Structure formats: C-alpha cells, structure tokens
PDB file of C-alpha atoms in Angstrom:
ATOM      1  CA  MET A   1      68.885 138.974-193.577  1.00 95.00           C
ATOM      2  CA  LYS A   2      68.887 135.230-192.989  1.00 98.00           C
ATOM      3  CA  LEU A   3      71.901 133.337-194.315  1.00 98.00           C
ATOM      4  CA  PHE A   4      72.402 129.599-194.654  1.00 98.00           C
ATOM      5  CA  ILE A   5      76.015 128.486-194.386  1.00 98.00           C
ATOM      6  CA  HIS A   6      77.454 125.095-195.296  1.00 98.00           C
ATOM      7  CA  THR A   7      80.944 124.563-193.906  1.00 98.00           C
ATOM      8  CA  ASP A   8      83.471 121.781-194.056  1.00 98.00           C
ATOM      9  CA  GLY A   9      87.072 121.343-193.084  1.00 98.00           C
ATOM     10  CA  GLY A  10      89.469 118.578-193.825  1.00 97.00           C
ATOM     11  CA  ALA A  11      93.063 117.509-193.395  1.00 97.00           C
ATOM     12  CA  ARG A  12      94.734 114.815-195.427  1.00 96.00           C
ATOM     13  CA  GLY A  13      96.702 112.784-192.941  1.00 93.00           C
ATOM     14  CA  ASN A  14      95.021 114.258-189.844  1.00 88.00           C
ATOM     15  CA  PRO A  15      97.149 116.145-189.075  1.00 96.00           C
ATOM     16  CA  GLY A  16      98.264 117.063-192.538  1.00 97.00           C
ATOM     17  CA  PRO A  17      97.588 119.602-195.258  1.00 98.00           C
ATOM     18  CA  GLY A  18      94.266 121.220-194.360  1.00 98.00           C
ATOM     19  CA  ALA A  19      91.623 123.275-196.092  1.00 98.00           C
ATOM     20  CA  ILE A  20      88.244 124.832-195.438  1.00 98.00           C
ATOM     21  CA  GLY A  21      85.166 125.155-197.595  1.00 98.00           C
ATOM     22  CA  VAL A  22      82.295 127.569-197.035  1.00 98.00           C
ATOM     23  CA  ALA A  23      79.172 128.100-199.118  1.00 98.00           C
ATOM     24  CA  ILE A  24      76.809 130.902-198.118  1.00 98.00           C
ATOM     25  CA  LEU A  25      73.253 130.880-199.420  1.00 98.00           C
ATOM     26  CA  ASP A  26      70.644 133.606-199.254  1.00 98.00           C
ATOM     27  CA  GLU A  27      67.010 133.216-198.206  1.00 96.00           C
ATOM     28  CA  LYS A  28      66.162 131.844-201.670  1.00 97.00           C
ATOM     29  CA  LYS A  29      68.872 129.178-201.165  1.00 96.00           C
ATOM     30  CA  LYS A  30      71.004 130.729-203.917  1.00 98.00           C
ATOM     31  CA  ILE A  31      74.765 130.599-203.380  1.00 98.00           C
ATOM     32  CA  ILE A  32      75.980 134.152-202.880  1.00 98.00           C
ATOM     33  CA  LYS A  33      79.541 133.428-201.719  1.00 98.00           C
ATOM     34  CA  GLU A  34      81.985 130.538-201.751  1.00 98.00           C
ATOM     35  CA  ILE A  35      85.237 130.404-199.816  1.00 98.00           C
ATOM     36  CA  GLY A  36      87.974 127.837-200.208  1.00 98.00           C
ATOM     37  CA  LYS A  37      91.286 128.248-198.401  1.00 98.00           C
ATOM     38  CA  TYR A  38      94.384 126.224-197.692  1.00 98.00           C
ATOM     39  CA  ILE A  39      95.082 126.531-193.952  1.00 98.00           C
ATOM     40  CA  GLY A  40      98.387 124.674-193.666  1.00 97.00           C
ATOM     41  CA  LYS A  41      99.014 121.677-191.455  1.00 97.00           C
ATOM     42  CA  SER A  42      95.987 121.014-189.259  1.00 96.00           C
ATOM     43  CA  THR A  43      93.681 118.352-187.903  1.00 96.00           C
ATOM     44  CA  ASN A  44      90.187 117.718-189.236  1.00 96.00           C
ATOM     45  CA  ASN A  45      88.643 119.315-186.142  1.00 96.00           C
ATOM     46  CA  GLU A  46      90.820 122.431-186.420  1.00 97.00           C
ATOM     47  CA  ALA A  47      89.769 122.762-190.045  1.00 98.00           C
ATOM     48  CA  GLU A  48      86.089 122.346-189.136  1.00 98.00           C
ATOM     49  CA  TYR A  49      86.314 125.126-186.544  1.00 98.00           C
ATOM     50  CA  LYS A  50      88.259 127.420-188.886  1.00 98.00           C
ATOM     51  CA  ALA A  51      85.561 126.929-191.541  1.00 98.00           C
ATOM     52  CA  VAL A  52      82.827 127.988-189.094  1.00 98.00           C
ATOM     53  CA  LEU A  53      84.831 131.041-188.079  1.00 98.00           C
ATOM     54  CA  GLU A  54      85.408 131.988-191.715  1.00 98.00           C
ATOM     55  CA  GLY A  55      81.675 131.553-192.381  1.00 98.00           C
ATOM     56  CA  LEU A  56      80.772 133.856-189.497  1.00 98.00           C
ATOM     57  CA  LYS A  57      83.220 136.531-190.627  1.00 98.00           C
ATOM     58  CA  ALA A  58      81.851 136.411-194.178  1.00 98.00           C
ATOM     59  CA  ALA A  59      78.262 136.546-192.861  1.00 98.00           C
ATOM     60  CA  LYS A  60      79.158 139.697-190.937  1.00 98.00           C
ATOM     61  CA  GLU A  61      80.549 141.295-194.110  1.00 97.00           C
ATOM     62  CA  LEU A  62      77.352 140.321-195.945  1.00 98.00           C
ATOM     63  CA  LYS A  63      75.301 141.971-193.176  1.00 97.00           C
ATOM     64  CA  GLY A  64      73.573 138.748-192.144  1.00 98.00           C
ATOM     65  CA  SER A  65      71.442 138.817-189.016  1.00 98.00           C
ATOM     66  CA  GLU A  66      70.128 135.261-188.628  1.00 98.00           C
ATOM     67  CA  ILE A  67      72.702 132.595-189.382  1.00 98.00           C
ATOM     68  CA  VAL A  68      71.937 128.910-189.890  1.00 98.00           C
ATOM     69  CA  PHE A  69      74.893 126.546-190.231  1.00 98.00           C
ATOM     70  CA  TYR A  70      74.915 123.090-191.784  1.00 98.00           C
ATOM     71  CA  ILE A  71      77.952 121.070-190.717  1.00 98.00           C
ATOM     72  CA  ASP A  72      78.742 117.370-191.136  1.00 97.00           C
ATOM     73  CA  SER A  73      80.928 117.145-188.003  1.00 97.00           C
ATOM     74  CA  LEU A  74      78.690 115.925-185.190  1.00 97.00           C
ATOM     75  CA  LEU A  75      81.436 116.679-182.653  1.00 97.00           C
ATOM     76  CA  VAL A  76      81.784 120.329-183.694  1.00 98.00           C
ATOM     77  CA  VAL A  77      78.008 120.865-183.856  1.00 98.00           C
ATOM     78  CA  SER A  78      77.567 119.269-180.421  1.00 98.00           C
ATOM     79  CA  GLN A  79      80.324 121.416-178.948  1.00 98.00           C
ATOM     80  CA  LEU A  80      79.040 124.659-180.501  1.00 98.00           C
ATOM     81  CA  ASN A  81      75.526 123.862-179.255  1.00 98.00           C
ATOM     82  CA  GLY A  82      76.843 123.273-175.725  1.00 97.00           C
ATOM     83  CA  LYS A  83      76.034 119.555-175.616  1.00 97.00           C
ATOM     84  CA  PHE A  84      79.687 118.469-175.418  1.00 97.00           C
ATOM     85  CA  LYS A  85      82.507 120.209-173.578  1.00 96.00           C
ATOM     86  CA  VAL A  86      85.542 121.396-175.500  1.00 96.00           C
ATOM     87  CA  LYS A  87      88.540 119.887-173.751  1.00 93.00           C
ATOM     88  CA  GLU A  88      91.388 120.295-176.239  1.00 93.00           C
ATOM     89  CA  PRO A  89      93.097 123.689-175.653  1.00 94.00           C
ATOM     90  CA  ARG A  90      93.467 124.641-179.345  1.00 92.00           C
ATOM     91  CA  MET A  91      89.838 123.773-180.039  1.00 94.00           C
ATOM     92  CA  LYS A  92      88.813 125.776-176.976  1.00 97.00           C
ATOM     93  CA  ASN A  93      90.514 128.850-178.467  1.00 97.00           C
ATOM     94  CA  PHE A  94      88.553 128.448-181.715  1.00 97.00           C
ATOM     95  CA  PHE A  95      85.352 127.830-179.753  1.00 98.00           C
ATOM     96  CA  ASN A  96      85.850 130.990-177.672  1.00 98.00           C
ATOM     97  CA  GLU A  97      86.587 133.092-180.756  1.00 98.00           C
ATOM     98  CA  ILE A  98      83.432 131.786-182.467  1.00 98.00           C
ATOM     99  CA  LYS A  99      81.324 132.640-179.407  1.00 98.00           C
ATOM    100  CA  ILE A 100      82.663 136.212-179.487  1.00 98.00           C
ATOM    101  CA  VAL A 101      81.912 136.631-183.219  1.00 98.00           C
ATOM    102  CA  GLU A 102      78.406 135.160-182.716  1.00 98.00           C
ATOM    103  CA  LYS A 103      77.507 138.302-180.736  1.00 97.00           C
ATOM    104  CA  ASN A 104      77.364 140.241-184.031  1.00 97.00           C
ATOM    105  CA  PHE A 105      74.160 138.405-185.007  1.00 98.00           C
ATOM    106  CA  GLU A 106      70.578 138.168-183.777  1.00 98.00           C
ATOM    107  CA  SER A 107      70.814 134.384-183.849  1.00 98.00           C
ATOM    108  CA  VAL A 108      73.223 131.633-184.856  1.00 98.00           C
ATOM    109  CA  LYS A 109      72.121 128.010-185.139  1.00 98.00           C
ATOM    110  CA  TYR A 110      74.265 124.949-185.794  1.00 98.00           C
ATOM    111  CA  ASN A 111      72.723 121.906-187.467  1.00 98.00           C
ATOM    112  CA  HIS A 112      74.315 118.540-188.108  1.00 98.00           C
ATOM    113  CA  ILE A 113      73.760 117.072-191.568  1.00 98.00           C
ATOM    114  CA  PRO A 114      75.056 113.890-193.177  1.00 97.00           C
ATOM    115  CA  ARG A 115      78.237 114.269-195.212  1.00 94.00           C
ATOM    116  CA  GLU A 116      76.412 113.570-198.480  1.00 95.00           C
ATOM    117  CA  LYS A 117      74.140 116.582-197.867  1.00 96.00           C
ATOM    118  CA  ASN A 118      77.169 118.823-197.334  1.00 97.00           C
ATOM    119  CA  TYR A 119      78.515 118.212-200.820  1.00 96.00           C
ATOM    120  CA  ILE A 120      78.930 121.915-201.696  1.00 96.00           C
ATOM    121  CA  ALA A 121      81.367 122.663-198.861  1.00 98.00           C
ATOM    122  CA  ASP A 122      83.034 119.237-199.149  1.00 97.00           C
ATOM    123  CA  LYS A 123      83.667 119.827-202.860  1.00 97.00           C
ATOM    124  CA  ILE A 124      85.319 123.176-202.112  1.00 98.00           C
ATOM    125  CA  VAL A 125      87.637 121.580-199.512  1.00 98.00           C
ATOM    126  CA  ASN A 126      88.681 118.813-201.895  1.00 97.00           C
ATOM    127  CA  GLU A 127      89.262 121.234-204.762  1.00 97.00           C
ATOM    128  CA  VAL A 128      91.650 123.225-202.553  1.00 98.00           C
ATOM    129  CA  LEU A 129      93.456 120.117-201.284  1.00 97.00           C
ATOM    130  CA  ASP A 130      93.788 118.747-204.821  1.00 97.00           C
ATOM    131  CA  THR A 131      95.778 121.827-205.854  1.00 95.00           C
ATOM    132  CA  ILE A 132      98.524 121.534-203.229  1.00 89.00           C
TER     133      ILE A 132
END
C-alpha cells in the first residue's frame, strides 16, 4: 500500500517547547491518520526529524509499503536524500534511526514542498503548541 505522509516539526524559541505534526494519506489522498505530539524542549530540526520518525513508525503499523513524504524543511529533505551531510551529533542519531526504520518498506521518498502546501501538518504542530 502506498502512503503519502506530510510531516512538520516546530519549536517556539528554537530551542523551546516543541511539537510534531503528521498527516498520513492513503492512495486516494484521504487522511487516514493524524498525529500531534508535544516533544518537550527541542530545536526546529530535532522536531522535523522526530516527525519523520513518527510518520515512519505509523506507516509500519498501517502496513504501508511505498512511502512518500512531503516536508517543508529543505535541510532535512536534503539530508535524508543524501545531498547534505548530517554533521550535528543529535541529528545524526535521528538520521541513523530513520535509515534503520526505512528498511521496513519497499521504498521511501522524501520531497520538499513549500510551507504553504504543508498546511495539514503545520496546523497540527501549532494546535499542539497552542495548548501548552
């Protein structure tokens, strides 16, 4: 089953209170799962990586086989696609964990999209942050 996953992560203050937002859509582009979580103090990049990891774990539970991500962080997309190196040790840990979880799928693709096209995941992040 092909799944389309929109993810976003944010931290107010960077670092500051952080949250993730994940929206998983089926092949008909219907939302089948939404995840919003407070992740404590984090940076924006940490939150972005945690959102991807959460999306992959949920896709595994949903028995997805082909995973297509839509992410508004060009840095994270470039790193996950191997175009940029991951130098920061904490980010490298997230990166390595994601690469291990990716092995559960036939394919995983990461696409950069403008922030305004990632409104579903962005809305989830802001809803979580507005409650703390």
